[in-house]
Amino acid sequence: MALKLPYYFLILFSIFHHTGCDEHNHIYDNSDEVVVWMNTVGPYHNRQETYEYFSLPFCGGPKESISHYHETLGEALLGVELQFSGLDIDFKVEVKKTEYCTVELTEEKYQAFVYAVKNHYWYQMYIDDLPVWGIVGEIGEGGETYYIWTHKKFDIGFNGKQIVDVNLTSESKVKLEPKIKLTFTYQVKWIPSSIKFADRFDKYLDPSFFQHRIHWFSIFNSFMMVIFLVGLVSMILMRTLRKDYARYSREEDLDDMEKDLGDEYGWKQVHGDVFRPASHPMLFSALVGTGYHIGVVATCVISFAILGELYTERGSLLSTAIFVYAATAPVNGYFGGSLYARMGGKVWIKQMMLSAFLLPILVCGTAFFINFIAIYYHASRAIPFGTMVAITCICLFVILPLTLVGTVLGRNLAGQPNYPCRINAVPRPIPEKKWFMEPAVIIILGGVLPFGSIFIEMYFIFTSFWAYKIYYVYGFMLLVFLILAIVTICVTIVCTYFLLNAEDYRWQWTSFLAGASTSSYVYLYSFYYFFFKTKMYGLFQTTFYFGYMALFSLALGIMCGTFGIRSVSDIAWCKVVVCENVAIERAYSCRRKAIKNVRRSCSQWPCSFDNTRNVINGHGLARMVDIPVINGSVCVLLQWSIDRYVQRL
Ligand SMILES: *[C@@H]1O[C@H](CO)[C@@H](O)[C@H](O)[C@H]1NC(C)=O
């Protein structure tokens, strides 16, 4: 029920129209009409380059045409173009080989068919929502002659009152020659089948492809990487912390009066700058907001896909994604808006607009550009005007208001900067450092491991989208998604650690981009995939491929960047590591000052120094850390108590 909700919602935008047959409940009585929808035809190697079936000079059957099928939003965007075939098929009624139409091959029609056969065109039909594929023709030996299949033999399997299996066999090869008459025939056989209705899509899935050893291996591999990285990160954190503790206690023993100044090093040098707002705060917060949004949508859609078998309904995955994207727009507003407020941004309406429309504009811009080419090609992928209006309406009347709600909430609930360190008035100059500590290098290296953990899954995802596979192993996808998140988080923490250690406080953009750089590797990989794994050709398919791959990579990048920034921003990294270290450092330096004073006092007073030490040591390191003391309040406190102690003596 919950899964159906998106469709009811989308009905608002695409007037759904019942065609009066039984393919909506999939239950047929004897001799009920079974509709054969012709979908698209196109070159085998270019899966996305599809044209209406009747753009080739095929002819339809004698049966009166049912009104055009009204598609859902997802179908319209995917270029589904269902048209009635005119074939007369009734449930459980056998049809002997029957002629249904004749085409006289004029020169023009002849050329069209030859072109289609030459380019391995094949067509797709739907019978009771089951996809059926057939090939247009065949190239004769020597490549000089072209044949077309003129007979369609349907073997339809039924189980009770339901259709559970359809096989199409093409027969009767006819040599293509100008000015001949082509007669098309069809035949229908009904065969009882034991396949359950719920399992009827199983034959389109390819378990041997998706559950190949390499798939399991890659998951295992990534899993190992996660363990390694988590180990590495915790080691770095522990080692640095332990080293610091060790250093402090050692220095305590050294009677070095001059240690008070100038002994901060590495990241602690930049504590006054780490919370300096990022440059371009508006764009930055819009990207982060969008990243949260994409992350939430990805999680929801993958979960829906695991729960409901979305691949059985045309375009339903896309429709669901659009619905979830629109419905979760407050997430975008909340995180983007609150981050912007914390960075002291003032023009929040502009920021909200940018946040709300960043991704839609990127997507629509790409789609619009590709649409031009699609229209030029008369491809069925050309997005209908009505659909464009629907999408615009969703953006303006659903996404924008919801983003506004989120932004207002975010600014009010989480818009206060609660940084544990003060920001210095004057930015610290960034010292010269080794080339591999430069942000650009860190960013480029940051993407390598996350990409390494997902690229095999990328192959499967690409193949299911760009070739004729139906992706159904969403459990794998969820696992890889989690692995990607964890690896990105760990890598970004390490990257930020190195950056801050090099006394470079520009960690916001660097950690965002270090996470996001995964996507540039994905995009590079898509080039490899295009040239070595597919046989796509032609302007349309190439533009389509690279356009949407760029978009996919970009969205992935924004999401991974947000994973990265999430991991290092206030909660996890800076507060705990940078600032508490600063706090410890301060506490220690106060303590040293205090000890020094006590020693000075002790040289005049007859007191035991050890005693004094115990007083301070009794509070211990642990206590020092959790006293919420910054700005030297501990110093005052300690000073005061020690002074009193000394005086009492
Ligand atoms: C369709 O073809 C498959 C594989 O050849 C076969 O197992 C199945 O029984 C056929 N179905 C029908 C309805 O003929």
XYZ file of C-alpha atoms and ligand atoms in Angstrom:
663
model
C 0.000 0.000 0.000
C 2.692 2.403 1.020
C 4.514 1.570 -2.160
C 1.520 2.403 -4.257
C 1.320 5.849 -2.749
C 3.814 7.353 -5.163
C 1.655 6.365 -8.061
C -1.505 7.869 -6.662
C 0.494 10.970 -6.105
C 1.819 10.966 -9.624
C -1.624 10.492 -11.049
C -2.090 14.132 -10.210
C 0.522 14.953 -12.780
C -0.125 12.414 -15.455
C -3.727 11.783 -16.170
C -3.951 8.056 -15.897
C -6.416 6.537 -18.214
C -7.869 3.074 -18.102
C -8.066 1.495 -21.491
C -10.904 -0.752 -20.522
C -9.122 -4.081 -20.802
C -7.958 -6.431 -18.121
C -4.282 -5.772 -18.105
C -4.609 -3.711 -14.967
C -5.668 -6.561 -12.737
C -4.037 -9.220 -14.937
C -7.040 -11.515 -14.687
C -8.656 -12.754 -17.867
C -11.741 -14.812 -18.522
C -11.865 -17.077 -21.538
C -11.719 -15.124 -24.804
C -11.171 -11.781 -23.066
C -9.158 -9.453 -25.216
C -5.384 -9.558 -24.727
C -3.702 -6.387 -25.911
C -0.369 -6.437 -27.685
C 1.294 -3.072 -27.245
C 4.067 -2.228 -29.639
C 6.650 -0.208 -27.795
C 9.806 0.851 -29.517
C 12.295 -0.188 -32.123
C 15.955 0.688 -32.223
C 19.508 -0.490 -32.787
C 20.482 -3.381 -30.566
C 23.712 -1.802 -29.371
C 22.154 1.520 -28.459
C 19.657 0.636 -25.841
C 18.527 4.193 -25.257
C 18.199 5.123 -28.906
C 14.643 4.020 -29.428
C 11.987 5.061 -31.878
C 8.289 4.427 -32.036
C 7.594 1.029 -33.479
C 5.579 2.505 -36.316
C 8.329 4.913 -37.290
C 9.525 1.974 -39.372
C 7.050 1.225 -42.152
C 5.493 -1.663 -40.286
C 1.792 -2.028 -40.492
C -0.752 -2.670 -37.802
C -3.369 -5.340 -37.566
C -6.956 -4.940 -38.679
C -8.385 -4.456 -35.224
C -9.717 -1.009 -34.376
C -7.125 0.961 -32.523
C -7.630 1.497 -28.833
C -6.919 5.067 -27.834
C -3.267 5.815 -27.214
C -1.921 4.434 -23.993
C -1.468 7.151 -21.411
C 1.737 6.647 -19.649
C 2.904 7.503 -16.184
C 5.538 10.120 -15.534
C 8.327 7.570 -15.267
C 7.327 5.937 -18.520
C 7.187 9.236 -20.346
C 10.693 10.072 -19.178
C 12.002 6.667 -20.161
C 10.678 7.019 -23.678
C 8.044 4.309 -23.428
C 5.808 4.770 -26.429
C 3.077 2.181 -26.368
C 0.879 1.870 -29.414
C -1.768 -0.681 -30.142
C -0.604 -3.370 -32.531
C -3.998 -4.135 -33.953
C -3.402 -7.838 -33.479
C -6.492 -9.735 -32.509
C -5.622 -11.975 -29.587
C -8.100 -13.353 -27.103
C -7.395 -15.290 -23.962
C -6.999 -19.010 -24.629
C -8.127 -18.644 -28.253
C -5.702 -20.301 -30.639
C -4.961 -18.383 -33.838
C -3.671 -20.245 -36.863
C -1.161 -18.504 -39.069
C -3.112 -15.438 -40.155
C -2.202 -12.560 -42.427
C -2.800 -9.259 -40.762
C -1.468 -6.632 -43.099
C 0.538 -5.941 -46.218
C 3.153 -3.329 -46.939
C 4.083 -2.312 -50.448
C 7.763 -1.506 -50.431
C 8.298 1.824 -52.069
C 11.911 2.862 -52.461
C 11.669 4.901 -49.273
C 10.204 2.066 -47.208
C 12.697 -0.329 -48.659
C 15.560 1.924 -47.593
C 14.092 2.280 -44.121
C 13.919 -1.467 -43.620
C 17.384 -2.040 -45.046
C 18.765 0.583 -42.688
C 17.028 -1.043 -39.750
C 18.250 -4.539 -40.621
C 21.772 -3.274 -41.243
C 21.855 -1.694 -37.798
C 20.453 -4.736 -36.033
C 17.219 -3.069 -35.097
C 14.982 -4.893 -32.779
C 11.654 -4.065 -31.331
C 9.923 -4.465 -28.040
C 6.318 -5.222 -27.303
C 4.300 -5.699 -24.168
C 1.714 -8.361 -23.593
C 0.016 -8.061 -20.239
C 2.994 -5.962 -19.058
C 5.441 -8.703 -19.976
C 8.140 -7.419 -22.293
C 8.644 -9.310 -25.540
C 11.546 -8.701 -27.868
C 11.895 -9.505 -31.517
C 14.456 -8.823 -34.167
C 13.507 -6.938 -37.330
C 15.567 -8.865 -39.819
C 18.802 -10.512 -40.692
C 21.775 -9.703 -42.881
C 22.360 -12.337 -45.538
C 25.677 -14.029 -46.046
C 28.159 -11.701 -47.690
C 26.365 -8.706 -46.208
C 24.814 -7.729 -49.525
C 21.314 -9.012 -49.041
C 18.889 -8.195 -46.270
C 16.053 -10.279 -44.977
C 13.082 -9.351 -42.882
C 11.079 -11.611 -40.615
C 7.422 -11.467 -41.458
C 5.862 -14.063 -39.209
C 5.383 -13.602 -35.471
C 4.618 -16.724 -33.520
C 3.415 -16.111 -29.995
C 3.570 -18.896 -27.459
C 1.671 -17.663 -24.484
C 1.801 -19.606 -21.253
C -1.152 -19.259 -18.896
C -1.771 -20.379 -15.374
C -5.420 -20.301 -14.443
C -6.769 -16.926 -15.462
C -3.405 -15.272 -15.726
C -0.726 -14.890 -18.352
C 2.620 -16.004 -16.993
C 4.924 -16.485 -19.955
C 5.242 -15.195 -23.494
C 7.668 -16.402 -26.147
C 7.958 -14.789 -29.520
C 9.476 -16.623 -32.433
C 10.217 -14.824 -35.679
C 9.802 -16.924 -38.790
C 9.424 -16.604 -42.570
C 12.444 -14.719 -43.774
C 11.725 -12.589 -46.833
C 14.444 -11.004 -48.903
C 14.091 -7.234 -49.013
C 13.723 -5.871 -52.508
C 12.166 -2.667 -53.747
C 8.599 -2.797 -55.029
C 7.694 -6.141 -53.526
C 4.757 -6.695 -51.237
C 5.465 -7.792 -47.695
C 2.726 -9.721 -46.000
C 2.935 -9.952 -42.231
C 1.444 -12.877 -40.400
C 0.983 -13.956 -36.833
C 0.022 -17.033 -34.923
C -0.942 -17.574 -31.301
C -0.609 -20.723 -29.268
C -1.807 -21.041 -25.707
C 0.116 -23.383 -23.484
C -0.751 -24.255 -19.885
C 2.154 -23.374 -17.674
C 3.033 -24.110 -14.092
C 4.866 -20.806 -13.538
C 3.305 -18.830 -10.710
C 2.098 -15.349 -11.530
C 4.388 -13.870 -8.883
C 7.400 -15.504 -10.510
C 6.661 -14.620 -14.071
C 9.389 -11.995 -14.251
C 12.039 -14.402 -13.087
C 12.925 -15.484 -16.583
C 14.063 -11.943 -17.413
C 16.452 -11.870 -14.503
C 19.893 -13.200 -14.963
C 21.166 -14.759 -11.744
C 24.297 -16.118 -13.369
C 25.262 -12.600 -14.359
C 24.468 -10.803 -11.136
C 25.471 -13.475 -8.694
C 28.672 -14.169 -10.459
C 31.630 -15.024 -8.261
C 33.213 -11.691 -9.012
C 30.244 -9.944 -7.450
C 30.601 -11.777 -4.165
C 34.323 -11.351 -4.356
C 34.041 -7.600 -4.757
C 31.753 -7.344 -1.767
C 34.201 -9.357 0.282
C 37.038 -7.219 -0.963
C 35.302 -3.982 -0.098
C 34.422 -5.367 3.251
C 38.064 -6.058 3.979
C 38.865 -2.547 2.891
C 36.327 -1.183 5.331
C 37.864 -3.114 8.180
C 41.323 -1.953 7.201
C 40.248 1.663 6.956
C 38.318 1.711 10.164
C 41.376 0.217 11.803
C 43.601 2.825 10.237
C 41.419 5.704 11.325
C 41.078 4.504 14.864
C 44.808 3.896 14.978
C 45.552 7.405 13.833
C 43.182 8.860 16.365
C 44.478 6.720 19.190
C 48.103 7.133 18.318
C 47.919 10.879 18.046
C 45.963 11.167 21.205
C 48.272 8.831 23.058
C 51.281 10.630 21.710
C 49.845 13.850 22.940
C 49.161 12.477 26.361
C 52.636 11.051 26.509
C 54.148 14.320 25.411
C 52.290 16.279 28.013
C 53.239 14.042 30.860
C 56.843 14.016 29.721
C 56.944 17.760 29.493
C 55.524 17.957 32.913
C 58.603 16.284 34.231
C 60.880 18.536 32.308
C 61.369 21.646 34.215
C 61.083 23.824 31.188
C 59.741 27.250 31.805
C 59.946 28.160 28.161
C 57.597 25.356 27.028
C 54.552 27.503 27.547
C 54.790 29.286 24.291
C 55.296 27.904 20.860
C 54.817 24.246 21.594
C 51.547 23.880 19.779
C 52.098 22.127 16.538
C 50.148 20.565 13.698
C 46.426 20.881 13.786
C 46.411 22.621 17.117
C 47.993 25.571 15.461
C 44.869 26.095 13.430
C 42.280 25.854 16.173
C 41.498 29.499 15.741
C 40.735 29.005 12.088
C 39.068 25.631 11.722
C 35.629 27.073 12.181
C 36.192 29.928 9.810
C 33.292 29.681 7.323
C 34.160 28.047 4.048
C 34.682 30.253 1.052
C 31.530 30.527 -1.086
C 29.306 29.569 1.850
C 26.159 29.752 -0.244
C 27.271 27.242 -2.826
C 28.867 25.117 -0.163
C 25.764 24.852 1.982
C 23.594 24.267 -1.089
C 25.855 21.396 -2.114
C 25.828 19.898 1.351
C 22.045 20.227 1.597
C 21.649 18.596 -1.791
C 24.071 15.877 -0.754
C 21.952 14.990 2.273
C 18.917 15.016 0.053
C 20.460 12.659 -2.498
C 21.673 10.381 0.272
C 18.200 10.123 1.757
C 16.607 9.558 -1.651
C 19.150 6.882 -2.527
C 18.548 5.069 0.751
C 14.772 5.235 0.361
C 14.711 4.176 -3.267
C 17.072 1.265 -2.706
C 14.982 0.146 0.267
C 11.774 0.408 -1.750
C 13.411 -1.535 -4.535
C 14.374 -4.271 -2.090
C 10.912 -4.416 -0.554
C 8.828 -4.215 -3.717
C 9.863 -5.661 -7.029
C 9.854 -2.371 -8.835
C 11.365 -3.770 -11.993
C 8.092 -5.453 -12.874
C 6.446 -2.135 -13.585
C 7.657 0.086 -16.345
C 9.200 3.301 -15.119
C 8.151 2.726 -11.538
C 11.656 3.078 -10.158
C 12.026 6.474 -11.769
C 8.559 7.556 -10.650
C 9.372 6.461 -7.123
C 12.665 8.334 -7.182
C 10.979 11.534 -8.318
C 8.285 11.168 -5.704
C 10.754 10.500 -2.910
C 12.947 13.361 -4.075
C 10.031 15.762 -3.951
C 8.756 14.474 -0.632
C 12.112 14.650 1.133
C 12.930 18.181 0.006
C 12.795 19.454 3.635
C 15.969 17.468 4.303
C 17.759 19.588 1.761
C 16.443 22.814 3.233
C 17.162 21.784 6.794
C 20.797 20.818 6.390
C 21.649 23.421 3.767
C 19.867 26.204 5.588
C 21.251 25.420 9.018
C 24.793 25.109 7.720
C 24.452 28.408 5.919
C 23.140 30.064 9.070
C 25.994 28.631 11.135
C 28.453 30.024 8.672
C 26.897 33.429 9.207
C 25.139 33.643 5.843
C 22.666 36.454 5.489
C 20.928 36.039 2.124
C 19.151 32.878 3.098
C 16.368 33.075 0.530
C 18.888 33.019 -2.265
C 20.640 30.129 -0.596
C 17.374 28.232 -0.282
C 16.575 28.724 -3.954
C 20.026 27.532 -4.896
C 19.671 24.524 -2.618
C 16.238 23.633 -3.939
C 17.047 24.001 -7.609
C 20.698 22.962 -7.793
C 20.054 19.360 -8.732
C 16.783 19.893 -10.635
C 18.484 22.499 -12.802
C 21.452 20.263 -13.494
C 19.150 17.376 -14.372
C 16.755 19.449 -16.435
C 19.603 21.239 -18.195
C 21.151 17.963 -19.261
C 17.793 16.486 -20.181
C 16.867 19.580 -22.146
C 20.070 19.473 -24.121
C 19.702 15.773 -24.881
C 16.072 16.374 -25.705
C 17.076 18.650 -28.544
C 19.055 15.850 -30.098
C 16.258 13.386 -29.390
C 13.777 15.618 -31.162
C 16.116 15.983 -34.085
C 16.351 12.190 -34.271
C 12.583 11.768 -33.724
C 13.543 9.384 -30.944
C 10.929 8.212 -28.514
C 13.138 9.522 -25.727
C 12.108 13.045 -26.569
C 10.319 14.202 -23.443
C 6.749 15.223 -24.177
C 5.786 18.803 -23.437
C 3.191 17.747 -20.871
C 5.810 15.876 -18.917
C 8.079 18.909 -18.883
C 5.242 20.982 -17.490
C 4.570 18.314 -14.877
C 8.203 18.285 -13.785
C 8.312 22.075 -13.616
C 5.170 22.031 -11.492
C 6.684 19.496 -9.118
C 9.761 21.703 -8.744
C 7.825 24.896 -8.176
C 4.872 23.724 -6.138
C 6.251 20.790 -4.203
C 10.014 20.954 -3.940
C 10.325 24.692 -3.390
C 7.753 25.040 -0.572
C 9.062 21.926 1.165
C 12.617 23.234 0.937
C 11.382 26.493 2.429
C 9.870 24.611 5.356
C 13.113 22.734 5.859
C 15.213 25.877 5.651
C 13.118 27.748 8.201
C 13.270 24.772 10.548
C 16.984 24.368 10.021
C 17.783 28.006 10.617
C 15.772 28.080 13.804
C 16.661 24.717 15.263
C 20.257 24.292 14.218
C 21.335 27.654 12.928
C 23.370 28.737 15.940
C 27.096 28.286 15.627
C 28.090 26.275 18.689
C 31.727 26.002 17.877
C 33.896 24.945 20.759
C 36.712 27.218 19.619
C 36.706 30.880 18.932
C 37.554 32.003 15.438
C 40.572 34.249 15.248
C 39.921 37.649 13.796
C 42.809 37.435 11.393
C 43.209 34.326 9.253
C 46.402 32.488 9.861
C 48.761 32.363 6.902
C 48.997 28.871 5.497
C 52.584 27.663 5.638
C 54.461 26.165 2.721
C 54.128 22.439 2.701
C 55.144 19.381 0.765
C 53.399 18.866 -2.545
C 51.441 15.867 -1.379
C 49.892 17.882 1.396
C 48.381 20.351 -1.034
C 44.570 20.251 -0.964
C 44.404 19.448 -4.673
C 46.547 16.350 -4.230
C 44.640 15.247 -1.156
C 41.391 15.692 -3.063
C 42.573 13.608 -5.994
C 43.891 10.826 -3.794
C 40.809 10.892 -1.586
C 38.618 9.287 -4.229
C 40.799 6.302 -5.009
C 39.781 3.978 -2.197
C 36.039 4.675 -2.269
C 36.095 4.129 -6.009
C 38.030 0.925 -5.497
C 35.301 -0.301 -3.202
C 32.476 0.299 -5.664
C 33.763 -0.057 -9.186
C 32.738 -3.659 -9.654
C 29.223 -2.812 -8.580
C 29.393 0.097 -11.012
C 29.986 -2.416 -13.770
C 26.815 -4.269 -12.856
C 24.790 -1.117 -12.543
C 26.070 0.258 -15.838
C 25.404 -3.024 -17.572
C 21.858 -3.168 -16.350
C 21.232 0.348 -17.514
C 23.109 0.459 -20.786
C 22.588 -3.127 -21.860
C 19.562 -5.357 -21.673
C 19.820 -6.542 -18.118
C 17.275 -6.031 -15.420
C 18.984 -5.027 -12.208
C 17.359 -6.764 -9.301
C 20.071 -7.405 -6.710
C 19.291 -4.314 -4.678
C 20.529 -6.028 -1.554
C 24.004 -5.936 -3.053
C 23.472 -2.340 -3.948
C 22.506 -1.412 -0.411
C 25.558 -3.183 0.938
C 27.842 -1.422 -1.510
C 26.139 1.861 -0.698
C 26.916 1.385 2.989
C 30.468 0.334 2.232
C 30.897 3.390 0.046
C 29.630 5.608 2.841
C 31.963 4.090 5.430
C 35.008 4.120 3.165
C 34.347 7.717 2.157
C 33.958 8.744 5.771
C 37.186 7.040 6.842
C 39.184 8.343 3.922
C 37.944 11.855 4.462
C 38.872 11.737 8.120
C 42.380 10.660 7.207
C 42.624 13.321 4.497
C 41.441 16.031 6.842
C 43.850 14.851 9.486
C 46.760 15.271 7.114
C 45.511 18.604 5.913
C 45.064 20.041 9.377
C 48.374 18.611 10.422
C 49.950 20.559 7.617
C 48.430 23.596 9.315
C 46.001 24.211 6.517
C 42.612 25.101 7.927
C 40.678 25.035 4.623
C 39.223 21.671 5.492
C 35.601 22.239 4.497
C 35.995 22.335 0.756
C 38.908 19.947 0.862
C 37.043 17.258 2.739
C 33.931 17.782 0.642
C 35.897 17.486 -2.572
C 38.020 14.626 -1.286
C 34.813 12.669 -0.759
C 33.357 13.878 -4.030
C 36.389 13.006 -6.112
C 35.197 9.388 -6.138
C 32.745 10.482 -8.763
C 35.415 11.736 -11.132
C 36.868 8.235 -11.103
C 33.409 6.858 -11.780
C 33.147 9.193 -14.738
C 36.549 8.135 -16.023
C 35.465 4.541 -15.595
C 32.402 5.285 -17.685
C 34.726 6.207 -20.553
C 36.448 2.864 -20.219
C 33.078 1.165 -20.085
C 31.883 2.983 -23.183
C 34.865 2.090 -25.316
C 35.544 -1.442 -24.141
C 32.297 -2.869 -22.862
C 29.651 -1.490 -25.184
C 29.190 -1.052 -28.873
C 27.242 2.141 -28.772
C 27.526 4.476 -31.702
C 25.883 7.540 -33.133
C 25.534 11.081 -31.871
C 22.335 10.519 -29.962
C 23.403 7.507 -27.960
C 26.855 8.941 -27.278
C 25.474 12.246 -26.025
C 22.882 10.424 -24.013
C 25.482 8.185 -22.463
C 27.981 10.846 -21.534
C 25.346 13.378 -20.539
C 23.581 11.128 -18.100
C 26.794 9.567 -16.881
C 28.047 13.052 -16.038
C 24.843 13.682 -14.177
C 25.036 10.395 -12.334
C 28.648 11.031 -11.377
C 27.834 14.524 -10.239
C 25.009 13.354 -8.018
C 27.194 10.609 -6.634
C 29.937 13.158 -6.020
C 27.676 15.543 -4.157
C 26.459 12.666 -2.024
C 29.939 11.344 -1.259
C 31.195 14.840 -0.566
C 28.448 15.193 1.979
C 29.385 11.868 3.545
C 32.864 13.269 3.824
C 31.931 16.584 5.308
C 29.493 14.903 7.657
C 32.217 12.734 9.029
C 34.629 15.522 9.732
C 32.384 18.380 10.684
C 31.372 19.402 14.120
C 30.367 16.185 15.801
C 32.948 13.673 14.859
C 36.211 15.283 14.223
C 36.724 18.875 14.975
C 35.050 19.080 18.289
C 36.502 15.906 19.654
C 39.926 15.946 18.178
C 40.855 19.469 17.309
C 39.111 21.341 20.010
C 39.376 19.010 22.911
C 43.019 18.728 22.143
C 43.197 22.441 22.196
C 41.331 22.380 25.462
C 43.702 19.793 26.869
C 46.586 21.766 25.591
C 45.291 24.897 27.217
C 44.506 23.111 30.400
C 47.977 21.721 30.422
C 49.622 24.956 29.716
C 47.564 26.484 32.479
C 48.559 23.675 34.692
C 52.183 24.154 33.847
C 51.865 27.833 34.550
C 50.183 27.011 37.795
C 52.846 24.498 38.740
C 55.466 27.011 37.855
C 53.848 29.575 40.090
C 53.490 27.055 42.837
C 57.134 26.164 42.478
C 58.025 29.761 42.645
C 55.859 30.099 45.697
C 57.282 26.931 47.083
C 60.737 28.282 46.880
C 59.570 30.940 49.333
C 57.180 28.795 51.334
C 58.114 25.695 53.190
C 55.828 23.397 51.281
C 56.321 20.149 49.576
C 56.176 20.315 45.891
C 54.935 16.759 45.581
C 51.962 17.678 47.596
C 51.095 20.400 45.221
C 51.458 18.078 42.317
C 49.101 15.661 43.876
C 46.517 18.297 44.258
C 46.556 18.918 40.586
C 47.186 15.381 39.597
C 44.308 14.239 41.711
C 42.035 15.878 39.227
C 43.847 14.020 36.548
C 43.765 14.214 32.870
C 40.305 12.797 32.577
C 38.834 15.506 34.682
C 40.680 18.120 32.724
C 39.172 16.929 29.520
C 35.622 16.955 30.593
C 35.611 20.278 32.330
C 34.086 22.414 29.616
C 36.853 24.880 29.686
C 38.104 26.958 26.953
C 39.391 30.487 27.009
C 41.486 29.892 30.010
C 38.766 29.621 32.604
C 40.530 26.575 33.942
C 43.583 28.639 34.179
C 41.904 31.138 36.411
C 40.321 28.412 38.459
C 43.535 26.530 38.958
C 45.487 29.628 39.614
C 42.989 30.672 42.179
C 42.876 27.359 43.969
C 46.613 26.951 43.932
C 47.164 30.436 45.181
C 44.784 29.771 48.024
C 46.423 26.488 48.772
C 49.807 27.984 48.840
C 48.651 30.828 50.995
C 47.034 28.462 53.438
C 50.335 26.741 53.806
C 9.303 -20.267 -23.802
O 10.630 -20.668 -24.007
C 11.218 -21.283 -22.891
C 12.667 -21.561 -23.251
O 12.815 -22.045 -24.506
C 10.456 -22.529 -22.497
O 11.033 -23.131 -21.367
C 9.026 -22.152 -22.191
O 8.262 -23.297 -21.922
C 8.423 -21.423 -23.377
N 7.105 -20.940 -22.995
C 6.045 -21.121 -23.724
C 4.788 -20.566 -23.212
O 6.095 -21.709 -24.778
